[in-house]
mmCIF file of C-alpha atoms in Angstrom:
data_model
loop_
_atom_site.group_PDB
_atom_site.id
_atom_site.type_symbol
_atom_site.label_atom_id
_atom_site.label_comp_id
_atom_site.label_asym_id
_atom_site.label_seq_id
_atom_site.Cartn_x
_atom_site.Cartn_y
_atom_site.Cartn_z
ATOM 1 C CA UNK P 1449 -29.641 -49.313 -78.898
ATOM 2 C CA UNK P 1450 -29.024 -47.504 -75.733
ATOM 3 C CA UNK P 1451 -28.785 -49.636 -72.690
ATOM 4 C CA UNK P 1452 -31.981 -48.771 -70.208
ATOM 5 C CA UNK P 1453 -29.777 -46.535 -68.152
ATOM 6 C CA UNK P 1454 -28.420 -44.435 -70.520
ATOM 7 C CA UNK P 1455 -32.256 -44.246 -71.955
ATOM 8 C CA UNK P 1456 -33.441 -42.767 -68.900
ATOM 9 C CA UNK P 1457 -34.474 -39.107 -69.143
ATOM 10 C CA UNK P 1458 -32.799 -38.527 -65.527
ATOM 11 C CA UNK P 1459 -29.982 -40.988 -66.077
ATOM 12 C CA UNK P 1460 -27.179 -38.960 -64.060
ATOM 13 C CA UNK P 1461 -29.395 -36.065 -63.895
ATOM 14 C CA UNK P 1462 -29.192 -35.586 -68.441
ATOM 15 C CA UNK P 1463 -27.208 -35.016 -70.907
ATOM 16 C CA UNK P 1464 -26.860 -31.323 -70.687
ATOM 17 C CA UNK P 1465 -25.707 -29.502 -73.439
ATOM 18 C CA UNK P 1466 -22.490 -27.108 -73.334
ATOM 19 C CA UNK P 1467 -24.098 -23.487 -74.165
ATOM 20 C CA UNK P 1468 -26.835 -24.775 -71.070
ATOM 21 C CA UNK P 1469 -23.268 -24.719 -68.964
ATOM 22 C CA UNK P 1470 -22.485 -21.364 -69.398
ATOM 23 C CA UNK P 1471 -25.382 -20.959 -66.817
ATOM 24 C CA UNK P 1472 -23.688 -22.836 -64.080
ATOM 25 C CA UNK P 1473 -20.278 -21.580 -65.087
ATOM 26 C CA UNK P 1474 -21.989 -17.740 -64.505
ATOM 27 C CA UNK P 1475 -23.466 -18.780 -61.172
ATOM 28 C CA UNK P 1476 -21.812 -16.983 -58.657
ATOM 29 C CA UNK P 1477 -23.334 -18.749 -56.025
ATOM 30 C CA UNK P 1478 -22.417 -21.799 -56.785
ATOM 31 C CA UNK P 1479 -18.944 -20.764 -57.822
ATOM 32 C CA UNK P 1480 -17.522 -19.485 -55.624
ATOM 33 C CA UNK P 1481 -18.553 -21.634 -52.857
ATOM 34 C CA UNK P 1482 -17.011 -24.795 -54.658
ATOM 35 C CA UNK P 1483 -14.231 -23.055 -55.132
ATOM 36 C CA UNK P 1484 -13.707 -22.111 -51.848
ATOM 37 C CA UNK P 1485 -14.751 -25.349 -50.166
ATOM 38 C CA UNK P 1486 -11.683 -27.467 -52.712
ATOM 39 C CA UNK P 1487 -9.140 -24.831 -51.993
ATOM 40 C CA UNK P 1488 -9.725 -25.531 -48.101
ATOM 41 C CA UNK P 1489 -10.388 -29.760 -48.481
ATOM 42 C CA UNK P 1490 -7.450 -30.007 -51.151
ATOM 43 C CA UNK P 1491 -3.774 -29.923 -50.293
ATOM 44 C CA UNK P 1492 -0.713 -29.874 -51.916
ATOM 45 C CA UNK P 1493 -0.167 -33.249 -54.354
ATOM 46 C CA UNK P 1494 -3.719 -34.096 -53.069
ATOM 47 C CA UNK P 1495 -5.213 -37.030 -55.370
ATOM 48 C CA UNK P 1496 -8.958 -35.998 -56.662
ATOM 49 C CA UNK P 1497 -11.285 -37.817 -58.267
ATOM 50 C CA UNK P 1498 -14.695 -35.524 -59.811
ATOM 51 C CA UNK P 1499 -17.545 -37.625 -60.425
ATOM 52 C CA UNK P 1500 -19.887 -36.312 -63.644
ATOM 53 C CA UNK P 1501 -16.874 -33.570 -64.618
ATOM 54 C CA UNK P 1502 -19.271 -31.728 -67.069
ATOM 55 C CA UNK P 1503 -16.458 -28.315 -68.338
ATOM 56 C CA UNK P 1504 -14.371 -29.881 -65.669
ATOM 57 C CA UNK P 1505 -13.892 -26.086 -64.005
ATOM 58 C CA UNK P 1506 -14.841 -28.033 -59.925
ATOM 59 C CA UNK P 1507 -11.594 -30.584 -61.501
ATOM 60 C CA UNK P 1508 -9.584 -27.432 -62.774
ATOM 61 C CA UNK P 1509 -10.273 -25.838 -59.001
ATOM 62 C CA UNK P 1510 -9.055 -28.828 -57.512
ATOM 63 C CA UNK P 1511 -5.988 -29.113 -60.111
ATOM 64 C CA UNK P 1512 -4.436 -25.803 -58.356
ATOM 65 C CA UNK P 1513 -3.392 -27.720 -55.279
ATOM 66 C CA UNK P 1514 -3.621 -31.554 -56.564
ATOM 67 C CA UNK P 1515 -1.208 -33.385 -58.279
ATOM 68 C CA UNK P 1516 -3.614 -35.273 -59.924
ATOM 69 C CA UNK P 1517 -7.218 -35.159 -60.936
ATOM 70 C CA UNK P 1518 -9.603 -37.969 -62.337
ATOM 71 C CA UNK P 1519 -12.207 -36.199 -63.912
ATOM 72 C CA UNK P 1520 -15.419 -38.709 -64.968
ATOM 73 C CA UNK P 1521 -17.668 -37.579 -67.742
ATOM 74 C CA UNK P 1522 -20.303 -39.723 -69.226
ATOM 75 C CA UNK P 1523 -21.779 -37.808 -71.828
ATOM 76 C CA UNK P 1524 -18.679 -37.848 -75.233
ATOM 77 C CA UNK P 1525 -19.631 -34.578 -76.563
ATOM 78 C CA UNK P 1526 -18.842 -33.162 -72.827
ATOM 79 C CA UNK P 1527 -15.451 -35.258 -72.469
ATOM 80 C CA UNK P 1528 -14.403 -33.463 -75.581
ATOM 81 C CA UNK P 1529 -15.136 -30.399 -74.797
ATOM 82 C CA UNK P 1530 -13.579 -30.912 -70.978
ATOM 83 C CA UNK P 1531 -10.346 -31.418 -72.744
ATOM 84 C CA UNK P 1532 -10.418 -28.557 -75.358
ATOM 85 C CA UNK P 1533 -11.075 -26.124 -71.952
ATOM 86 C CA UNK P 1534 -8.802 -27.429 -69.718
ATOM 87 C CA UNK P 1535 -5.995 -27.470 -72.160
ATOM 88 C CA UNK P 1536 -6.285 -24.008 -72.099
ATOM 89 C CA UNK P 1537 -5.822 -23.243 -68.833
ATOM 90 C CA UNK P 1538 -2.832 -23.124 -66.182
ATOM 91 C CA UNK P 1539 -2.341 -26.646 -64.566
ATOM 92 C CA UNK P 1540 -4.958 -28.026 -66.465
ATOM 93 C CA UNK P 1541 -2.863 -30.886 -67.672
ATOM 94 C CA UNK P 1542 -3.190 -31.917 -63.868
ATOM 95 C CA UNK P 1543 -6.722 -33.235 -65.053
ATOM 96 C CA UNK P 1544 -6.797 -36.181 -66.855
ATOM 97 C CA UNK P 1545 -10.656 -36.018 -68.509
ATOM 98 C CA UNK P 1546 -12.059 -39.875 -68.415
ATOM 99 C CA UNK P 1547 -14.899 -41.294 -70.657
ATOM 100 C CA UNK P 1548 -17.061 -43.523 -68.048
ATOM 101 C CA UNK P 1549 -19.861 -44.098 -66.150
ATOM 102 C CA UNK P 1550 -20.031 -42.919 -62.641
ATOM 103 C CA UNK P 1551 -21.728 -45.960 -61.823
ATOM 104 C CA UNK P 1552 -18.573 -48.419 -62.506
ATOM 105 C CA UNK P 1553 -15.318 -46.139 -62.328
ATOM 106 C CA UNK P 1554 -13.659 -46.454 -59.902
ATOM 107 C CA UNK P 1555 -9.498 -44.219 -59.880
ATOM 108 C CA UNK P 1556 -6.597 -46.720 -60.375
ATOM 109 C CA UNK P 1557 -5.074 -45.160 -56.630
ATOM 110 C CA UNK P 1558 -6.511 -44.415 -53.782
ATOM 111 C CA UNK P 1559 -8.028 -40.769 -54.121
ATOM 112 C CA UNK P 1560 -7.903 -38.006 -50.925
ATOM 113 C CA UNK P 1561 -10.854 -35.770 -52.456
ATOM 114 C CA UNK P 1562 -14.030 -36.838 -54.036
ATOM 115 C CA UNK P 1563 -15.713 -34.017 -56.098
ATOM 116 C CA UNK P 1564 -19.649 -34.883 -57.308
ATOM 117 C CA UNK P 1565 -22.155 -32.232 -58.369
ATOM 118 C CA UNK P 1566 -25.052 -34.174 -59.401
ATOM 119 C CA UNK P 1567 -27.280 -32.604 -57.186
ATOM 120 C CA UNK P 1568 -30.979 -31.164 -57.666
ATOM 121 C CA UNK P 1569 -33.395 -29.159 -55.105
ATOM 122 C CA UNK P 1570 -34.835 -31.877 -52.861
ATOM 123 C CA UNK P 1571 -32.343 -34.601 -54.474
ATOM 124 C CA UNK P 1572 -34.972 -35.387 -57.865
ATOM 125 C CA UNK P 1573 -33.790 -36.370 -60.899
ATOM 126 C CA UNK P 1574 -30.263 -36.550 -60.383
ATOM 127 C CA UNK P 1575 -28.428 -39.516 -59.267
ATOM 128 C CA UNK P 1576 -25.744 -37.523 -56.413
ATOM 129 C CA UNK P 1577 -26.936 -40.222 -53.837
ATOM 130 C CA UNK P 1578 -26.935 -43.230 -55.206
ATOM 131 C CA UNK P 1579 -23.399 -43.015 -57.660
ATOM 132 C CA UNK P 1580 -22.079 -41.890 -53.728
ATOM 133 C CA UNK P 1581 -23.251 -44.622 -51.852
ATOM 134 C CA UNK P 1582 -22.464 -47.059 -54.791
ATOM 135 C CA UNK P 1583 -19.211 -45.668 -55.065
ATOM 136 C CA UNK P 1584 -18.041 -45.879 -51.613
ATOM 137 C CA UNK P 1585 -18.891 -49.704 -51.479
ATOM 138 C CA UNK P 1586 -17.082 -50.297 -54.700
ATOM 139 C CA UNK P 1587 -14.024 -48.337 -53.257
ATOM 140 C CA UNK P 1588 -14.246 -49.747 -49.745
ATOM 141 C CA UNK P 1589 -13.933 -53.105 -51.249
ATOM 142 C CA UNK P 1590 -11.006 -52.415 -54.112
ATOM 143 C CA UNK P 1591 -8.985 -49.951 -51.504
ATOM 144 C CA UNK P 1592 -10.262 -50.421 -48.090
ATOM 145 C CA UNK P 1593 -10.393 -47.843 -45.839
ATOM 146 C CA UNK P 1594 -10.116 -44.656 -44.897
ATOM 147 C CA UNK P 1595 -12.697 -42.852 -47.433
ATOM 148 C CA UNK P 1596 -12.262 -39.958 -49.324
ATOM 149 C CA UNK P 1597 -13.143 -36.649 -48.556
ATOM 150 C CA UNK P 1598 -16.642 -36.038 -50.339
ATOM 151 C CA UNK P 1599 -17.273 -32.423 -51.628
ATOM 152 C CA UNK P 1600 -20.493 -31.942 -50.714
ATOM 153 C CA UNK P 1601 -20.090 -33.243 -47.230
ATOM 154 C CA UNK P 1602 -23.954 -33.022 -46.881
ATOM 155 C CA UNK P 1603 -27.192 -32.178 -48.010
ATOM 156 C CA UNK P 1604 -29.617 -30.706 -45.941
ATOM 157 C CA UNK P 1605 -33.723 -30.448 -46.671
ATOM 158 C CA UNK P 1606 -36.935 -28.546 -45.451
ATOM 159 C CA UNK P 1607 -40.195 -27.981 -46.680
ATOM 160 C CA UNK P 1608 -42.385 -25.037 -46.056
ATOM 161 C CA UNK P 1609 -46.122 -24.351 -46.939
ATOM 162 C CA UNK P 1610 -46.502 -21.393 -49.479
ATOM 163 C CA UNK P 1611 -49.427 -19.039 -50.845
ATOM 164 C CA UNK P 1612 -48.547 -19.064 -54.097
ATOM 165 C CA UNK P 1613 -50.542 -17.491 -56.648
ATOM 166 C CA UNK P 1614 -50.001 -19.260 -60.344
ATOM 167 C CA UNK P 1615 -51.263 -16.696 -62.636
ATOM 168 C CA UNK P 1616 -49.532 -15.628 -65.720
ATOM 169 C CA UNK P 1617 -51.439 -12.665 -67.164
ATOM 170 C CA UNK P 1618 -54.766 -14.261 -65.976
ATOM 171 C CA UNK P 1619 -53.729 -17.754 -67.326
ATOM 172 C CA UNK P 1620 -54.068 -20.236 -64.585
ATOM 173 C CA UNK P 1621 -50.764 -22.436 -64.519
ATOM 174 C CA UNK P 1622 -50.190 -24.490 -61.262
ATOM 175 C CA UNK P 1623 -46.648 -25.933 -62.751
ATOM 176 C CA UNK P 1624 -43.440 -26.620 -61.294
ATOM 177 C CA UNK P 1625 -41.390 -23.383 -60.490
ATOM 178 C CA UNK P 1626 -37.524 -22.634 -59.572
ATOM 179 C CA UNK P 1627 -37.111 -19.307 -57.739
ATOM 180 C CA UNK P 1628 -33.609 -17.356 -56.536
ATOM 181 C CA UNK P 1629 -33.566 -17.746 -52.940
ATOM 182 C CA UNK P 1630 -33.723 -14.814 -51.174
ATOM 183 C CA UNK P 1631 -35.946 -12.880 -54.010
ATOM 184 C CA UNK P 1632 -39.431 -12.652 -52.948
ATOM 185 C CA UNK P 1633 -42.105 -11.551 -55.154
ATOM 186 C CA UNK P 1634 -45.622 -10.346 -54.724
ATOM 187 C CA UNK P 1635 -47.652 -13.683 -55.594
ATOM 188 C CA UNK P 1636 -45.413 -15.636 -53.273
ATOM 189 C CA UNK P 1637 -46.268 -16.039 -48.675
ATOM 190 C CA UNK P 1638 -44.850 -18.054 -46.302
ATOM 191 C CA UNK P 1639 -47.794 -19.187 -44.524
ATOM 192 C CA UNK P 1640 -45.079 -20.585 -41.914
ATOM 193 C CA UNK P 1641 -41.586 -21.357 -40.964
ATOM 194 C CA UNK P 1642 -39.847 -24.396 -43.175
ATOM 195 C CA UNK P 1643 -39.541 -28.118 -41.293
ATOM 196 C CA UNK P 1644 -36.390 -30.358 -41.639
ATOM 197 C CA UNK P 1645 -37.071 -33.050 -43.620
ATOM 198 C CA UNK P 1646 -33.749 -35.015 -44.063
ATOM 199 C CA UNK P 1647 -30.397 -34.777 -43.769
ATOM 200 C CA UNK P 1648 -28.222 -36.622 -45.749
ATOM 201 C CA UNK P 1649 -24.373 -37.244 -44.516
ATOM 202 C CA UNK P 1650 -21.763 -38.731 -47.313
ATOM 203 C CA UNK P 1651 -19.694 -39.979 -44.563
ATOM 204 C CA UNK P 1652 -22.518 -42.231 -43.579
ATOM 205 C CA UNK P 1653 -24.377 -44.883 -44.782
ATOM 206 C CA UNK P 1654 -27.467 -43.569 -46.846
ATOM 207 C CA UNK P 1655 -30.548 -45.288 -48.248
ATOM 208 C CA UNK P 1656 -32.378 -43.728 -51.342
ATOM 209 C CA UNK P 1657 -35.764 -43.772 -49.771
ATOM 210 C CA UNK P 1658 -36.307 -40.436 -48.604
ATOM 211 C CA UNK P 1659 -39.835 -40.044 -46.508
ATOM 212 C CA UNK P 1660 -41.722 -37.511 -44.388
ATOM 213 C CA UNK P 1661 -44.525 -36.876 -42.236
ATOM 214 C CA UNK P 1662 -44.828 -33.600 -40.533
ATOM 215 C CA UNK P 1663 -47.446 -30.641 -39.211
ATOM 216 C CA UNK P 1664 -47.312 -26.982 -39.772
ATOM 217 C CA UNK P 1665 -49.315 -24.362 -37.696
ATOM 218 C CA UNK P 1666 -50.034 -21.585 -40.217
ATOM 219 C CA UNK P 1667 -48.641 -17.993 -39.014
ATOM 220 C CA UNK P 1668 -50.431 -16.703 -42.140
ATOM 221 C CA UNK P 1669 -53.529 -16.645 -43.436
ATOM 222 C CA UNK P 1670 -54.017 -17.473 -47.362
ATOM 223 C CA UNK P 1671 -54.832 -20.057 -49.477
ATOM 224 C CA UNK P 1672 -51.980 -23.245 -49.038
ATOM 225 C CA UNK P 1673 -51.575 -23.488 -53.019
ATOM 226 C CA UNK P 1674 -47.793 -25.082 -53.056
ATOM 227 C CA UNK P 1675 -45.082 -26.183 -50.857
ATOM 228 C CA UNK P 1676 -41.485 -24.998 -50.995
ATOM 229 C CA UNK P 1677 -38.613 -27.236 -51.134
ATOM 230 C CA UNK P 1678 -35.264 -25.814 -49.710
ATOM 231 C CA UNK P 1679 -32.016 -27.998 -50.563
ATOM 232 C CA UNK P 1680 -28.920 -26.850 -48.624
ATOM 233 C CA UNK P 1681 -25.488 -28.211 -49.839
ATOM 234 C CA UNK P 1682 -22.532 -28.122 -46.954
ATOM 235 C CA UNK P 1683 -19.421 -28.214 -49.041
ATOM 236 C CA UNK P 1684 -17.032 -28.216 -46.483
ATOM 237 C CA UNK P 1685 -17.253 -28.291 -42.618
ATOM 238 C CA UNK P 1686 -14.967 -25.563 -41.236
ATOM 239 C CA UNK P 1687 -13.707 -27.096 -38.015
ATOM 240 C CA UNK P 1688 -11.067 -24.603 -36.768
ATOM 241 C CA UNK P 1689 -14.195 -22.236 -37.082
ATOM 242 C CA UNK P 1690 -17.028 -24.139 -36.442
ATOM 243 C CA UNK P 1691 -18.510 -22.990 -39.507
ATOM 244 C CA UNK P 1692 -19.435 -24.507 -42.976
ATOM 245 C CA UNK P 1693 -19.266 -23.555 -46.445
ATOM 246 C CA UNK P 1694 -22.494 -23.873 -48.275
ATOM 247 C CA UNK P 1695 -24.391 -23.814 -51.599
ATOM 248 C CA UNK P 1696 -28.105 -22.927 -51.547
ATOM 249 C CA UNK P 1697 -30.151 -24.628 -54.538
ATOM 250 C CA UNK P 1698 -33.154 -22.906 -56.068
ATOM 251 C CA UNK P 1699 -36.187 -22.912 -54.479
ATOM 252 C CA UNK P 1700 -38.768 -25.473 -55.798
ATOM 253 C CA UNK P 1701 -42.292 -25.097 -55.595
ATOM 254 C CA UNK P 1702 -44.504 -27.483 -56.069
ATOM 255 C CA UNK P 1703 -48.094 -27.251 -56.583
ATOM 256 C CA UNK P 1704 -50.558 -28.931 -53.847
ATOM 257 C CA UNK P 1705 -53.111 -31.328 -55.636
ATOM 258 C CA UNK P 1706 -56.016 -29.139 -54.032
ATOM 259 C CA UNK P 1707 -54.780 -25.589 -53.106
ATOM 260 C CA UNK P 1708 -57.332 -24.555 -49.520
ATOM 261 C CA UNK P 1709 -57.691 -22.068 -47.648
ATOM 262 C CA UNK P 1710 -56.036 -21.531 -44.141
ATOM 263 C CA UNK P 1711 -56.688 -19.488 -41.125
ATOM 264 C CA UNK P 1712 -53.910 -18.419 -38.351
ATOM 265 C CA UNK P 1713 -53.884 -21.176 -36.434
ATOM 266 C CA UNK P 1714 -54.943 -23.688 -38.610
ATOM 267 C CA UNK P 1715 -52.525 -27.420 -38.239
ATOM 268 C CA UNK P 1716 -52.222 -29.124 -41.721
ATOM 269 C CA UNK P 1717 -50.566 -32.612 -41.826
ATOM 270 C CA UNK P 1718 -48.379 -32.852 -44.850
ATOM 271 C CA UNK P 1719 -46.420 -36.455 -46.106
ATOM 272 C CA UNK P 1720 -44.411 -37.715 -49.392
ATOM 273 C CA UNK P 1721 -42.237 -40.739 -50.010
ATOM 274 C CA UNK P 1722 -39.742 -40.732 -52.950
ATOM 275 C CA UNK P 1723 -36.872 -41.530 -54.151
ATOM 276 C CA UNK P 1724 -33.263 -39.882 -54.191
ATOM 277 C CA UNK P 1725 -32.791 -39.474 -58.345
ATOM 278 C CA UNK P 1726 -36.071 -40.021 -58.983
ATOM 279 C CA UNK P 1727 -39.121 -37.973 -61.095
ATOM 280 C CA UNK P 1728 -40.807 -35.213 -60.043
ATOM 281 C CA UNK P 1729 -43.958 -37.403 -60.465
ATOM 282 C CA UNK P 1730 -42.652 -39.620 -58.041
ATOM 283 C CA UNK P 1731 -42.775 -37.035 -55.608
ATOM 284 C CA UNK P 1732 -45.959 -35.445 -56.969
ATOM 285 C CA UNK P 1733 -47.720 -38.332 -56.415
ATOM 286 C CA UNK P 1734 -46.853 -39.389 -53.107
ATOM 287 C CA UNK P 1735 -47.910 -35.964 -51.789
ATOM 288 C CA UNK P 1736 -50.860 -35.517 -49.426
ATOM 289 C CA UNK P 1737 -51.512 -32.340 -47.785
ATOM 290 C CA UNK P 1738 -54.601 -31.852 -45.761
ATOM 291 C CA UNK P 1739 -56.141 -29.670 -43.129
ATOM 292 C CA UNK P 1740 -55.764 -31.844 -39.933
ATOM 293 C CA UNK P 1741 -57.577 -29.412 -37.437
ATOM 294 C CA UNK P 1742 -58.542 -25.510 -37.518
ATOM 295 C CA UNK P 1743 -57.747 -22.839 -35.001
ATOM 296 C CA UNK P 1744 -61.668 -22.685 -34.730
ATOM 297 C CA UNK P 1745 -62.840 -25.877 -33.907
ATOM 298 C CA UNK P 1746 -59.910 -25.940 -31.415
ATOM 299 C CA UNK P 1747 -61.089 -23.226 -29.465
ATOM 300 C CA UNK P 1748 -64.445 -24.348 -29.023
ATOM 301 C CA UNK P 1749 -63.201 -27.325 -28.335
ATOM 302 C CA UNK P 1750 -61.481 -25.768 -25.351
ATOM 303 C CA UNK P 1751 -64.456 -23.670 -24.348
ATOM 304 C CA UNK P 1752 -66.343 -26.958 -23.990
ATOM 305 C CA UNK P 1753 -63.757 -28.404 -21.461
ATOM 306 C CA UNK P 1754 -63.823 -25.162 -19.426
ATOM 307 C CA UNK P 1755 -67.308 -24.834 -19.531
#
């Protein structure tokens, strides 16, 4: 039987099958700004270690500069397949492709890079901070210091209140949606300007708790029927240039448990609590989102104080 790890739907994010990787392998925008964060934070006869290797292109990337390359992959079918691509490619014998679990391996040297795309909008389902934080006290204690370089650097997180209208050729389906950032569509209105929520820094010490509480004045009037969750990856921090390299995840939006209406002016409170890697239910159910006091009552409010 499979051990209660392994079992878990989210376990390292999933198993994901090989034709579903052509879709990250065709994803420009994530591409290209791996590739050009490792060819800036690897160096010649660099040592790299890639955490959850999937194709093993990020370990390939890395393999142009590195000497050598420890690429982790849990899932067999992928390991095989990691070695059948990389054998056909330059410098892909750099890469040596490793069956293990993220959780426990740990590079028989002491690495200069560490590569790990687990990473999902808002941090859900997949396990980037926690096999990070485990694996820097595992290393810490086997190798001592300095750490690695971690590819992403950091994660960055807001939340913004939406008008989103679920309707699929008048079927009513408040669901979980990912959208392209930057393509905006009809049924879709900021009803104000996303919050930070948390900021998460590899080179620090992290806990997997990650919790809000925050108001939004509404620039827009609409009905508040979701809230948007923007993940921002920095790859690499550009020093010399005071600059960063970045990957943008989809935009999630979730559904509100009861969508209301809002006025210009209008403050709504808004809270969660979950967990880094956990379910979207975990976050789904530790949403609240409420109208804490209306551009209306305000005013009077003031006129009484005047008056």
């Amino acid at each position: 039987m499979l051990i209660e790890r392994e079992a878990e739907s989210c376990y390292l994010g999933q198993f994901i099958p090989l034709q579903y990787h052509h879709n990250m392998l065709m994803d420009a925008n994530r591409m290209d700004n791996f590739k050009a964060a490792i060819e800036r934070q690897v160096f010649e006869g660099a040592k790299v270690l890639e955490l959850g290797g999937g194709t093993g292109v990020l370990s390939w990337f890395a393999a142009q500069k590195a000497s050598k390359v420890y690429c982790v992959e849990f899932n067999p079918d992928m390991v095989v397949e990691a070695r059948r691509l990389l054998a056909k490619n330059a410098h892909g014998d750099r890469v040596e492709v490793i069956h293990a679990d993220a959780f426990e391996y740990l590079p028989p040297e002491p690495v200069d890079v560490v590569i790990c795309e687990m990473i999902h909008v808002a941090m859900i389902r997949e396990k980037q901070v926690e096999v990070i934080e485990n694996f820097k006290q595992r290393y810490t204690e086997k190798f001592g210091g300095p750490l690695p370089i971690f590819i992403p650097e950091a994660i960055v997180m807001a939340v913004q209140p939406l008008h989103h209208t679920y309707d699929f050729w008048g079927y009513q389906a408040p669901i979980i949606q990912f959208l392209q950032p930057g393509v905006f569509s009809a049924d879709t209105r900021e009803l104000a300007p996303p919050a930070l929520y948390s900021v998460i820094d590899f080179t620090q010490p992290n806990g997997l708790q990650i919790q809000w509480s925050g108001t939004f004045t509404m620039e827009k009037a609409g009905t508040l029927s979701a809230l948007r969750f923007v993940t921002k990856n920095i790859l690499a921090v550009l020093m010399d240039s005071s600059s960063t390299i970045d990957w943008l995840n989809h935009y999630m939006s979730l559904p509100v448990p009861e969508p209301f209406d809002v006025k210009v002016g209008d403050i709504i409170e808004v809270s969660f609590n979950y967990r880094a890697g956990g379910s979207f239910a975990s976050l789904q159910n530790s949403l609240n989102v409420s109208l804490k006091s209306t551009a209306a009552s305000r005013a009077a409010h003031l006129s009484l104080v005047h008056a």
